[in-house]
Coordinates of C-alpha atoms in Angstrom, one line a residue:
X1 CA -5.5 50.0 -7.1
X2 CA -1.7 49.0 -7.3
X3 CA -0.2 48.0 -10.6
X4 CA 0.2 44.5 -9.6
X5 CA -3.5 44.5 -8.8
X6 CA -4.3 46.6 -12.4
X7 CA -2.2 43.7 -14.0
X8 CA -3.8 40.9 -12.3
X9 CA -7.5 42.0 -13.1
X10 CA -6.3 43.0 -17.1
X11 CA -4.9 39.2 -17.3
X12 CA -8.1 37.9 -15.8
X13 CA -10.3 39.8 -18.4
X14 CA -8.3 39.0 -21.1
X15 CA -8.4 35.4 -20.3
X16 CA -12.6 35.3 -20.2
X17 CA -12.6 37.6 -23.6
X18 CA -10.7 34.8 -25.3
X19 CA -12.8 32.1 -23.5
X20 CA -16.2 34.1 -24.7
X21 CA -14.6 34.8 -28.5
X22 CA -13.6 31.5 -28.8
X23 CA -16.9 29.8 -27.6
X24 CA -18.9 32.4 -29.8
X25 CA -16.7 31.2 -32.3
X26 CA -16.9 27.3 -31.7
X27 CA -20.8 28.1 -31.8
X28 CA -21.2 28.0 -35.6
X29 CA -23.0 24.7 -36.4
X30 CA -22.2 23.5 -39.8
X31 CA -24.7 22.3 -42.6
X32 CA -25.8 18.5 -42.3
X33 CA -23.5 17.1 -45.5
X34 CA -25.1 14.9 -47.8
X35 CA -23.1 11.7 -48.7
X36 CA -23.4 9.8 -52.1
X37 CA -24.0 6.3 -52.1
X38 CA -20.9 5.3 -53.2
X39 CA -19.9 1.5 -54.6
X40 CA -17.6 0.7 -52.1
X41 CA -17.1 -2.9 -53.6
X42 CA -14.2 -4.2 -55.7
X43 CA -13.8 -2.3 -59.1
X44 CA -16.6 -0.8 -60.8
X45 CA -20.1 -0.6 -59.6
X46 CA -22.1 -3.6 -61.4
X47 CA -25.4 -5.1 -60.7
X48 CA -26.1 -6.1 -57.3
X49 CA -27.5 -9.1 -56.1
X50 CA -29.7 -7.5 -53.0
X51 CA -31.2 -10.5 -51.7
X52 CA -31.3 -11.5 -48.3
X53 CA -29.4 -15.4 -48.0
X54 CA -29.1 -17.1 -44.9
X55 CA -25.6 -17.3 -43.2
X56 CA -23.7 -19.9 -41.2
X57 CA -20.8 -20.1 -38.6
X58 CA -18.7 -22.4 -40.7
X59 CA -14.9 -22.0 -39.9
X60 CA -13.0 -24.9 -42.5
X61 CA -11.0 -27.5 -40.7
X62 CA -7.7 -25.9 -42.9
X63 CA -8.1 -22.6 -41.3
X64 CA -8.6 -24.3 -37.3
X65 CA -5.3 -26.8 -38.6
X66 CA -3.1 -23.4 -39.4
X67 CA -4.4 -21.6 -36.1
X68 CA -3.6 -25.3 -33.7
X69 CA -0.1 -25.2 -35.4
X70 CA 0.7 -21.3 -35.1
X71 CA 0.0 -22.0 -31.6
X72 CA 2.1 -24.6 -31.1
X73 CA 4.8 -23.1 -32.5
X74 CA 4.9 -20.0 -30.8
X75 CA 7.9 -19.1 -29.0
X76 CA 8.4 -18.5 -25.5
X77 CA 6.9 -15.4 -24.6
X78 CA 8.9 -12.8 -23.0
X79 CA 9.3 -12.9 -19.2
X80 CA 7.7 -10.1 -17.5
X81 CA 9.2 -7.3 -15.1
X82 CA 8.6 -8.2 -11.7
X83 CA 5.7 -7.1 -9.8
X84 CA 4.3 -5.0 -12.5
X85 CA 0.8 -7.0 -13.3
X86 CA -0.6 -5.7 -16.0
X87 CA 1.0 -1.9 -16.3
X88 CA 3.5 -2.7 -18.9
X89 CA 0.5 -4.2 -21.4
X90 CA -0.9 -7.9 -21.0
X91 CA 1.3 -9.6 -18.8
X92 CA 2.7 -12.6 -20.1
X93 CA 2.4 -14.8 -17.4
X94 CA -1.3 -14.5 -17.9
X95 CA -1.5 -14.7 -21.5
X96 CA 0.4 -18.2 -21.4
X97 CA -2.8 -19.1 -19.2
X98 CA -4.9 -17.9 -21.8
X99 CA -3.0 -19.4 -24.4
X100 CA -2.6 -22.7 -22.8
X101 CA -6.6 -22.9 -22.3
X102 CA -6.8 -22.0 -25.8
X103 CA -5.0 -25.2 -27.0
X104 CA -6.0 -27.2 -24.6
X105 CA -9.6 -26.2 -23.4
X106 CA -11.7 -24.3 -25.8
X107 CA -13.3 -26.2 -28.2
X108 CA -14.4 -24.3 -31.8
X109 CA -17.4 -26.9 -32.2
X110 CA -19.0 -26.3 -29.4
X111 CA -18.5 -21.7 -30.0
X112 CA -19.6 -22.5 -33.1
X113 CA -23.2 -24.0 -32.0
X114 CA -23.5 -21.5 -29.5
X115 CA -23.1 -18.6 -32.3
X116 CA -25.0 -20.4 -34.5
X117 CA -27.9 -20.2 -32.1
X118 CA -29.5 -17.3 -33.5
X119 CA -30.3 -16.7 -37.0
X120 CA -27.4 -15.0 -39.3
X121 CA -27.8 -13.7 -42.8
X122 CA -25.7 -11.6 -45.6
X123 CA -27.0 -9.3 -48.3
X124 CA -25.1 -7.0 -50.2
X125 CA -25.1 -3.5 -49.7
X126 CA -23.1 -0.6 -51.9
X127 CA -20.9 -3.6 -53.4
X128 CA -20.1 -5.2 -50.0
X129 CA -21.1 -8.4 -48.5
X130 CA -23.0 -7.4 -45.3
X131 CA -23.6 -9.9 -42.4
X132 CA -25.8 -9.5 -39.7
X133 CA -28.0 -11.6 -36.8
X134 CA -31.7 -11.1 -37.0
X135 CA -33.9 -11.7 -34.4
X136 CA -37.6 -11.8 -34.5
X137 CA -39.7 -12.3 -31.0
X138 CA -42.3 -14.8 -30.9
X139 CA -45.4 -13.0 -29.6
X140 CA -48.6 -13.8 -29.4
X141 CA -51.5 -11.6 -31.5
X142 CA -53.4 -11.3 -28.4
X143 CA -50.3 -9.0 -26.7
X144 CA -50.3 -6.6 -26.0
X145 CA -46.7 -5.8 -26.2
X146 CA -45.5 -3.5 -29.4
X147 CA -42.3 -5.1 -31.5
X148 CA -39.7 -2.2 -32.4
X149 CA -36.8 -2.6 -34.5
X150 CA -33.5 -2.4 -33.1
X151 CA -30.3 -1.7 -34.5
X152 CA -27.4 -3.1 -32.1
X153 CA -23.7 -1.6 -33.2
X154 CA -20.2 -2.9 -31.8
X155 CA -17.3 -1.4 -32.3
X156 CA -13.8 -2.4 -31.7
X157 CA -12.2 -4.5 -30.1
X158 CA -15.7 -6.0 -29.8
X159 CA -17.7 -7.9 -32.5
X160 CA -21.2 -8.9 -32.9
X161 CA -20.4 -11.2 -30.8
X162 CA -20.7 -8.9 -27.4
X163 CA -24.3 -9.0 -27.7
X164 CA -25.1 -12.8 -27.2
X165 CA -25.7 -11.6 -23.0
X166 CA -28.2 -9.3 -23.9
X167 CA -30.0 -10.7 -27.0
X168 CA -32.2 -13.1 -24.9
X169 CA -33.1 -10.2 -22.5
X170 CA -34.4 -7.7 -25.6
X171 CA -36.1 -10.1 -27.6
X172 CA -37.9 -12.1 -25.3
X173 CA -39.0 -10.3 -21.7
X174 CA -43.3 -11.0 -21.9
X175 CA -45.7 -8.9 -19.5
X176 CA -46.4 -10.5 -16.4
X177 CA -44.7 -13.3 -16.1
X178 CA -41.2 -14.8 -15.5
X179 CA -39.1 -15.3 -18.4
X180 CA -37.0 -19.0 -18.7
X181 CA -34.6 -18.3 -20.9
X182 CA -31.4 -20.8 -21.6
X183 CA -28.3 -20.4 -20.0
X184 CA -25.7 -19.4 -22.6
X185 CA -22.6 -21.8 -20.1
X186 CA -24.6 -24.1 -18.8
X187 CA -28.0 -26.5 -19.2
X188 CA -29.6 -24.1 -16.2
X189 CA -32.4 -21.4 -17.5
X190 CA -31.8 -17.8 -16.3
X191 CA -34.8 -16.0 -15.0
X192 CA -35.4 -12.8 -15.4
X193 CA -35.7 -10.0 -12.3
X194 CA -39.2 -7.9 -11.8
X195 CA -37.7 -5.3 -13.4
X196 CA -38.8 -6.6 -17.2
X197 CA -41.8 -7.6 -16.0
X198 CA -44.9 -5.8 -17.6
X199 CA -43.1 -4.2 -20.4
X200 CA -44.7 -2.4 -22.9
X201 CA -42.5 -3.0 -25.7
X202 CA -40.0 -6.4 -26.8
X203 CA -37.6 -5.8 -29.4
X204 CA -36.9 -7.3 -33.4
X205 CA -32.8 -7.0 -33.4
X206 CA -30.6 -6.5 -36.4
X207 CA -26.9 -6.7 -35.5
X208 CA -24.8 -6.6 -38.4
X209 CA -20.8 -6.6 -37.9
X210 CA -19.4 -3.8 -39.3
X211 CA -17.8 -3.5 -43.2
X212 CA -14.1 -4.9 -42.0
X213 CA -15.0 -6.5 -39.1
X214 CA -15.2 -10.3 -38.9
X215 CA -17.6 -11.9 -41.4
X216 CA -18.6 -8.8 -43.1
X217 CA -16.6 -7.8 -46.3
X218 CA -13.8 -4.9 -46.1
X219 CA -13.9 -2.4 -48.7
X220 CA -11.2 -2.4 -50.9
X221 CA -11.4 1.5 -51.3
X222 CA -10.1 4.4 -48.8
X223 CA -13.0 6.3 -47.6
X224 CA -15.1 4.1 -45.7
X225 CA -15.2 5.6 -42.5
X226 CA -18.4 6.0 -39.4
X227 CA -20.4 8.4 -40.9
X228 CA -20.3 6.1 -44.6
X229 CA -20.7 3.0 -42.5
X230 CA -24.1 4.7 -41.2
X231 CA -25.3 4.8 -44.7
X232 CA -24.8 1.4 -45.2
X233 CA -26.7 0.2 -42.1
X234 CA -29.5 3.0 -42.5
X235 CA -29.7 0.9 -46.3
X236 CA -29.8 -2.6 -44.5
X237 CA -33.0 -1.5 -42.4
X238 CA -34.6 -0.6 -45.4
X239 CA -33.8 -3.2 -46.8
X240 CA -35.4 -5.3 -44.0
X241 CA -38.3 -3.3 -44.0
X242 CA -37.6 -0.7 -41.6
X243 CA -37.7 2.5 -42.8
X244 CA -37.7 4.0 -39.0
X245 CA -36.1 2.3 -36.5
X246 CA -34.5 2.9 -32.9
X247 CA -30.5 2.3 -32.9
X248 CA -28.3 1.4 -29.8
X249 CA -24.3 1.2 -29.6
X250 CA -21.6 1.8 -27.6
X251 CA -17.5 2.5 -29.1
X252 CA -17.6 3.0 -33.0
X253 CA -21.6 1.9 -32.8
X254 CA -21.8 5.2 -30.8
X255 CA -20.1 7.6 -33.3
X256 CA -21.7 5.6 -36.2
X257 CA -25.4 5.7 -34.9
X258 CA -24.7 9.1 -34.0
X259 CA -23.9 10.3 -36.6
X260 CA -26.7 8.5 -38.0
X261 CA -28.9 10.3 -35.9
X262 CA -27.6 13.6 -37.7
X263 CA -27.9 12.3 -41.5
X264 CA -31.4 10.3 -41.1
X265 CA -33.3 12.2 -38.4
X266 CA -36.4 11.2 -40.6
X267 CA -35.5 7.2 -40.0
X268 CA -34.1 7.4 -36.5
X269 CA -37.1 7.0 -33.6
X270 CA -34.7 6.6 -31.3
X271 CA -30.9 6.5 -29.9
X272 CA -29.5 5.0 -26.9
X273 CA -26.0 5.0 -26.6
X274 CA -23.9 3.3 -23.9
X275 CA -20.0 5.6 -24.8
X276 CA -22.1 8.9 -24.4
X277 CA -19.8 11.9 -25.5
X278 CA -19.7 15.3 -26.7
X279 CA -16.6 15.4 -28.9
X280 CA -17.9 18.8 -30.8
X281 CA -15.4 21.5 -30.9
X282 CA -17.9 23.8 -28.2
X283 CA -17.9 20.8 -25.9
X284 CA -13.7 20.7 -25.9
X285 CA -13.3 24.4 -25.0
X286 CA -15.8 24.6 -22.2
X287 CA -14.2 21.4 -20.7
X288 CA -10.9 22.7 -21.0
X289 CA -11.4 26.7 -20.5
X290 CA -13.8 26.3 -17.9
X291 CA -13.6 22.9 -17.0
X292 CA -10.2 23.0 -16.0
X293 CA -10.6 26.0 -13.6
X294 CA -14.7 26.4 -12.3
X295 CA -15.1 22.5 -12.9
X296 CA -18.2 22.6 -11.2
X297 CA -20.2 25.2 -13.5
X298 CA -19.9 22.0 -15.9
X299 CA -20.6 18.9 -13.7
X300 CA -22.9 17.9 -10.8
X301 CA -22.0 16.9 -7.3
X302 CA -22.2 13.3 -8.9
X303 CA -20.3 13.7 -12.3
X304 CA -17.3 15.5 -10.3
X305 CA -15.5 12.4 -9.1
X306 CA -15.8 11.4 -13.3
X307 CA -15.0 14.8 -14.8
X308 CA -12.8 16.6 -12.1
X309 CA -9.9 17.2 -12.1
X310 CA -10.0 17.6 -15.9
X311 CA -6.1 17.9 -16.9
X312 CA -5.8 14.4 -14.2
X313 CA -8.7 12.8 -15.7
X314 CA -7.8 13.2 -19.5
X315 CA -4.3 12.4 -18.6
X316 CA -5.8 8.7 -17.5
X317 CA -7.3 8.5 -20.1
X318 CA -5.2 9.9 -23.1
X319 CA -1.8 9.4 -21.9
X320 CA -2.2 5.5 -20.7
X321 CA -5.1 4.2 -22.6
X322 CA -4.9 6.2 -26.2
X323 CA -2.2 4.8 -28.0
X324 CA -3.5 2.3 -30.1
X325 CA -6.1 4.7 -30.8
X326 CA -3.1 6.5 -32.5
X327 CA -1.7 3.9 -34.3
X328 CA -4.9 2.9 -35.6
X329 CA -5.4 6.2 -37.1
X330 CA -2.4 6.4 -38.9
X331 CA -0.6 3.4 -39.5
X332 CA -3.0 0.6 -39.2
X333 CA -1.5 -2.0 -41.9
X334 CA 1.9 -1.6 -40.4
X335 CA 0.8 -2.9 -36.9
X336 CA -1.6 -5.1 -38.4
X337 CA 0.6 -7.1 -40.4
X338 CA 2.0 -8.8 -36.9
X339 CA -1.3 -9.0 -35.6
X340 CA -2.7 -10.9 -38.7
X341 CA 0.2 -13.4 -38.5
X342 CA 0.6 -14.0 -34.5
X343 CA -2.6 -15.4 -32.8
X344 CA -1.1 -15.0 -30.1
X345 CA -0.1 -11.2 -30.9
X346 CA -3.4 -11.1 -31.6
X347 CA -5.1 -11.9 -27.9
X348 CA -2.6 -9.7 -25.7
X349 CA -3.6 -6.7 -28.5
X350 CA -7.3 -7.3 -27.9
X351 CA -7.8 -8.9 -24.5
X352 CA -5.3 -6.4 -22.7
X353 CA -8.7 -3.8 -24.1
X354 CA -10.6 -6.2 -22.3
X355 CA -8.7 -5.5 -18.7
X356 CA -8.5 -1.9 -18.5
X357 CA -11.2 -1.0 -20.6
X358 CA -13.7 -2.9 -17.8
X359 CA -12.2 -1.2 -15.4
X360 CA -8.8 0.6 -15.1
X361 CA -7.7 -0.3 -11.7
X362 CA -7.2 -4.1 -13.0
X363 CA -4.3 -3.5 -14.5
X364 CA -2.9 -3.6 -10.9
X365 CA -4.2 -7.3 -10.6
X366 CA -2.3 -10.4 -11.7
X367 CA -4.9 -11.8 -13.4
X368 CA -5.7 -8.7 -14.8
X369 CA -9.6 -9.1 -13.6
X370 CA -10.5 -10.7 -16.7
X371 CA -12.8 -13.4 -15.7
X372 CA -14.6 -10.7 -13.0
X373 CA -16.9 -10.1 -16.0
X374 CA -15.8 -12.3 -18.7
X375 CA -15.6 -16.2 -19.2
X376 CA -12.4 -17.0 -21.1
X377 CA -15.0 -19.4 -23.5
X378 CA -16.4 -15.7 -23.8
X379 CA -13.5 -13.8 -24.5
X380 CA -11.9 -15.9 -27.1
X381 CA -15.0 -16.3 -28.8
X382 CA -14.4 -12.7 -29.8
X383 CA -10.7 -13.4 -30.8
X384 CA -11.5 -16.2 -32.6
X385 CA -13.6 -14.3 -34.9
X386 CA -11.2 -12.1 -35.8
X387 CA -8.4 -14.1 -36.4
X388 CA -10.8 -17.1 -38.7
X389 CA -11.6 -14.2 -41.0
X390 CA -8.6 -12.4 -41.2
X391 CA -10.3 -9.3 -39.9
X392 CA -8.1 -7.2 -37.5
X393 CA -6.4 -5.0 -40.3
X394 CA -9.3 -4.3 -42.1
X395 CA -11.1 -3.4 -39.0
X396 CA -8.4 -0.8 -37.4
X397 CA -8.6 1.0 -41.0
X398 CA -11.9 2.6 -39.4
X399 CA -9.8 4.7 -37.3
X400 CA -7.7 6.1 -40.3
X401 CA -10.7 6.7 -42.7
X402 CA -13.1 8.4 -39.4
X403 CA -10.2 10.1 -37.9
X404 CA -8.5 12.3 -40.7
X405 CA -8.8 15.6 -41.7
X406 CA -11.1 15.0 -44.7
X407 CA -14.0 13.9 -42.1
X408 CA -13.7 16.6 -39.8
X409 CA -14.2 19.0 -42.4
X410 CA -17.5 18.2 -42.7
X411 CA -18.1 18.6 -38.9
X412 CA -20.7 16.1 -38.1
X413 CA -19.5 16.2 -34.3
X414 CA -20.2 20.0 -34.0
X415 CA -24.0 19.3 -35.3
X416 CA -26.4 18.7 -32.8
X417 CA -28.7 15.3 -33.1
X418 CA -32.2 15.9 -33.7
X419 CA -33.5 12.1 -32.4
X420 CA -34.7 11.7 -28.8
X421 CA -32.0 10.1 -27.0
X422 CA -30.7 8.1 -23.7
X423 CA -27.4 7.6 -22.8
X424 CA -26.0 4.7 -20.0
X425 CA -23.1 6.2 -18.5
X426 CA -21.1 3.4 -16.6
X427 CA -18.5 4.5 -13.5
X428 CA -15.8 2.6 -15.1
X429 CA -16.4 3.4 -18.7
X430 CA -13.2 5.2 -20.3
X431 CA -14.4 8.6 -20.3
X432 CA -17.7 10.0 -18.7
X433 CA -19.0 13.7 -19.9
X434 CA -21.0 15.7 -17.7
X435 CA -24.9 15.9 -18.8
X436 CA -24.1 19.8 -19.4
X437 CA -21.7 19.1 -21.9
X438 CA -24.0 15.7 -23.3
X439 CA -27.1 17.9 -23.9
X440 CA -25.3 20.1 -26.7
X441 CA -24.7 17.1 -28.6
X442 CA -28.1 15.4 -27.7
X443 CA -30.3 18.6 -26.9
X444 CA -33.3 15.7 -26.9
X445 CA -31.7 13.7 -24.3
X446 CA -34.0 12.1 -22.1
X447 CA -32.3 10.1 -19.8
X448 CA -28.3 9.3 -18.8
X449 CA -28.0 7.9 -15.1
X450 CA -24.4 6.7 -13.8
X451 CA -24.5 3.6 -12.8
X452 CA -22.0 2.3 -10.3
X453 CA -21.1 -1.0 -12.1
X454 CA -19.9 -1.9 -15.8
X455 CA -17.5 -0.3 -17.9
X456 CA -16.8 -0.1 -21.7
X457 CA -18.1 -3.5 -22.6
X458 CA -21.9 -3.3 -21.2
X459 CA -23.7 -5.8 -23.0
X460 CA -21.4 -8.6 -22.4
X461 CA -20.3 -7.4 -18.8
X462 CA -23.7 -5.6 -17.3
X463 CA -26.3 -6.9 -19.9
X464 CA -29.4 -6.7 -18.0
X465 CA -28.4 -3.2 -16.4
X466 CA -27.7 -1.8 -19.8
X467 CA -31.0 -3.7 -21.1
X468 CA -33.6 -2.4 -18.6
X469 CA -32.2 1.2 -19.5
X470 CA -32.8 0.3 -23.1
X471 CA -36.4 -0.4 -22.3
X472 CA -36.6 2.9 -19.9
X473 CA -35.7 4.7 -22.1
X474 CA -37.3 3.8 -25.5
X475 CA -40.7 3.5 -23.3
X476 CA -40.7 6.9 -22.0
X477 CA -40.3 8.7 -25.7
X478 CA -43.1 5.9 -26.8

């Protein structure tokens, strides 16, 4: 054997004796943490009022005056470059569209019925005012059908508002028969396909928005990151009388009920997750040590096109779709401080999430594909309800308090869930991990099809896909 050969073969087993060290090493699982209930309320902890009071839409005529006015005044938005649609951000040609609809065609009274439709409510939890939707099907004592509670969890830019497509579809399918349900645009009545017909279960939904994020309160202390937010929703179920109950999100709601799923195994039934990812520090080196070169020892024939090339597909995603996510976690008042006084600032920062988030090839469209999936009514029902409550610095304060040093020294990613869980894994979601890499997070993981359609925002864009799998999945581990 030639030196050049000797040297080739001595580089080679060095490189798979660091790969094994280091995933030997990545192995170690730390100790579930235990968190105490802290008072995350202004000053010092004092009696709390822990009733449950009913909640209303109610935006003041002052605050719909100051928003008519800011966006009259605007200025003149900056042309854009030409020919580049929507690669350089939200295109301002487009947002004047929006913008101009907003003024002219949206109307607040009518949003406000329509998110009034369901029942909301507040109660106080750890010194913060918590609001949340509450659902409860009507079914009859001769069903058949079993009621589980559901937690639903946004995340950001969403709101609880995402959830109003795929509310009527959980709560109300019945066995055997077509369900009328009303048409959230329009006087029509959607019917639902065969495939909720004959269901076992129907679903009792809690969705509360999270601490900092539109009409619940922010915290006023640093600290208050995912895995304390989990504490405070795993306290609102008890406080509603679930001490087990099956949780659901996608974006922060997936990190939160994860992590969730770690703290309180003994009150999760169930997880379902529609951002499935293995972020633990094992799951990182296979994908890049082994990933990166024998890319098919992680993923199927069907993952590759997701997974494959690694360093291409990361680059998508981290170098051209990451940088708020960097901001966010480290200077989030700065960036909010425009944000919270330009409405207009405010929908190019959250609806240009809305284009390439769906799906990534938009932002090669002039119109950025926004009403492919969305209804502009839709879309600025979700703007709205952060600018009326003021919400969007307290809400990208998440990302500094999950992702800081502090957090991951208590390595909840690297712990694997104990709860039975399914994951929805969309083609155009941002990132898609290979079930190899899924089952070290989720050893219990029962289900996690790719389907073809839908992206980031499932329940508002692909609601009754991302329903039945709900119902697949939580009847299967029944």
């Amino acid at each position: 054997m030639g030196i050049v050969s000797k040297g080739v073969l001595g580089l080679v087993l060095a490189i798979i004796t660091y790969i094994v060290v280091a995933i030997n090493k990545a192995s170690y699982i730390p100790e579930v943490p235990i968190y105490p209930e802290t008072w995350w309320g202004k000053g010092d902890p004092a009696k709390e009022d822990t009733s449950i009071k009913p909640f209303k839409v109610d935006v003041s005529k002052q605050i719909l005056d100051d928003l008519k006015d800011r966006l009259d005044r605007a200025l003149p938005l900056q042309p854009p470059l030409e020919g580049v649609k929507q690669n350089y951000g939200m295109n301002s040609n487009l947002l004047q569209k929006i913008v101009d609809y907003w003024k002219n065609d949206y109307n607040w009274t009518e949003r406000q019925l329509l998110l009034n439709q369901y029942p909301h409510y507040s109660t106080s939890i750890q010194g913060l005012k918590i609001h949340f939707i509450h659902v409860k099907p009507s079914i009859s004592k001769e069903s058949n059908v079993k009621v589980l509670p559901l937690l639903l969890v946004h995340g950001w830019p969403g709101s609880v508002r995402e959830f109003y497509e795929i509310i009527p579809i959980l709560s109300k399918p019945q066995p055997g028969k077509h369900e009328k349900l009303p048409n959230l645009y329009s006087n029509e009545t959607a019917i639902f396909p065969l495939d909720f017909l004959g269901r076992k279960v129907v679903f009792e939904l809690i969705i509360p928005s999270l601490p900092g994020y539109g009409f619940s309160e922010a915290t006023s202390k640093p600290g208050l990151s995912a895995e304390r937010i989990g504490q405070i929703l795993k306290n609102l179920m008890i406080r509603l009388g679930h001490e087990k109950f099956y949780a659901q999100g996608g974006d922060w709601g997936s990190i939160i009920t994860s992590h969730m799923s770690v703290l309180y195994p003994n009150n999760l039934l169930g997880l379902h997750l529609n951002m499935c990812a293995c972020i633990a520090k094992l799951c990182s080196l296979k994908q890049w040590l082994i990933g990166t070169i024998f890319p098919s020892l992680i993923a199927t024939e069907e993952e590759m096109p997701f997974f494959a090339p690694v360093v291409t597909k990361a680059a998508e995603v981290f170098l051209l779709e990451m940088g708020y996510l960097h901001i966010q976690s480290t200077k989030p008042d700065t960036v909010g401080v425009a944000l919270r006084d330009s409405p207009v600032g405010l929908a190019a920062y959250i609806l240009e999430k809305f284009t390439t988030w769906t799906n990534r090839k938009w932002k090669n469209l002039e119109d950025g594909g926004l009403t492919k999936k969305f209804t502009l009514d839709q879309l600025l029902d979700n703007v709205m309800i952060y600018w009326v409550t003021r919400s969007i610095t307290t809400s990208q304060r998440l990302y500094s308090e999950t992702f800081n040093k502090n957090m991951a020294g208590y390595g909840l990613n690297d712990i694997p869930s104990k709860v039975s869980t399914g994951c929805a894994r969309f083609a155009n979601e941002i990132t898609i991990h290979p079930e190899s890499l899924l089952r070290y997070k989720y050893p219990k993981l029962i289900q996690a099809p790719i389907y073809a359609d839908g992206g980031h925002f499932a329940a508002s864009e692909v609601p009754e896909v991302l329903a039945k799998d709900i119902y697949d999945f939580i009847e299967k581990i029944l």
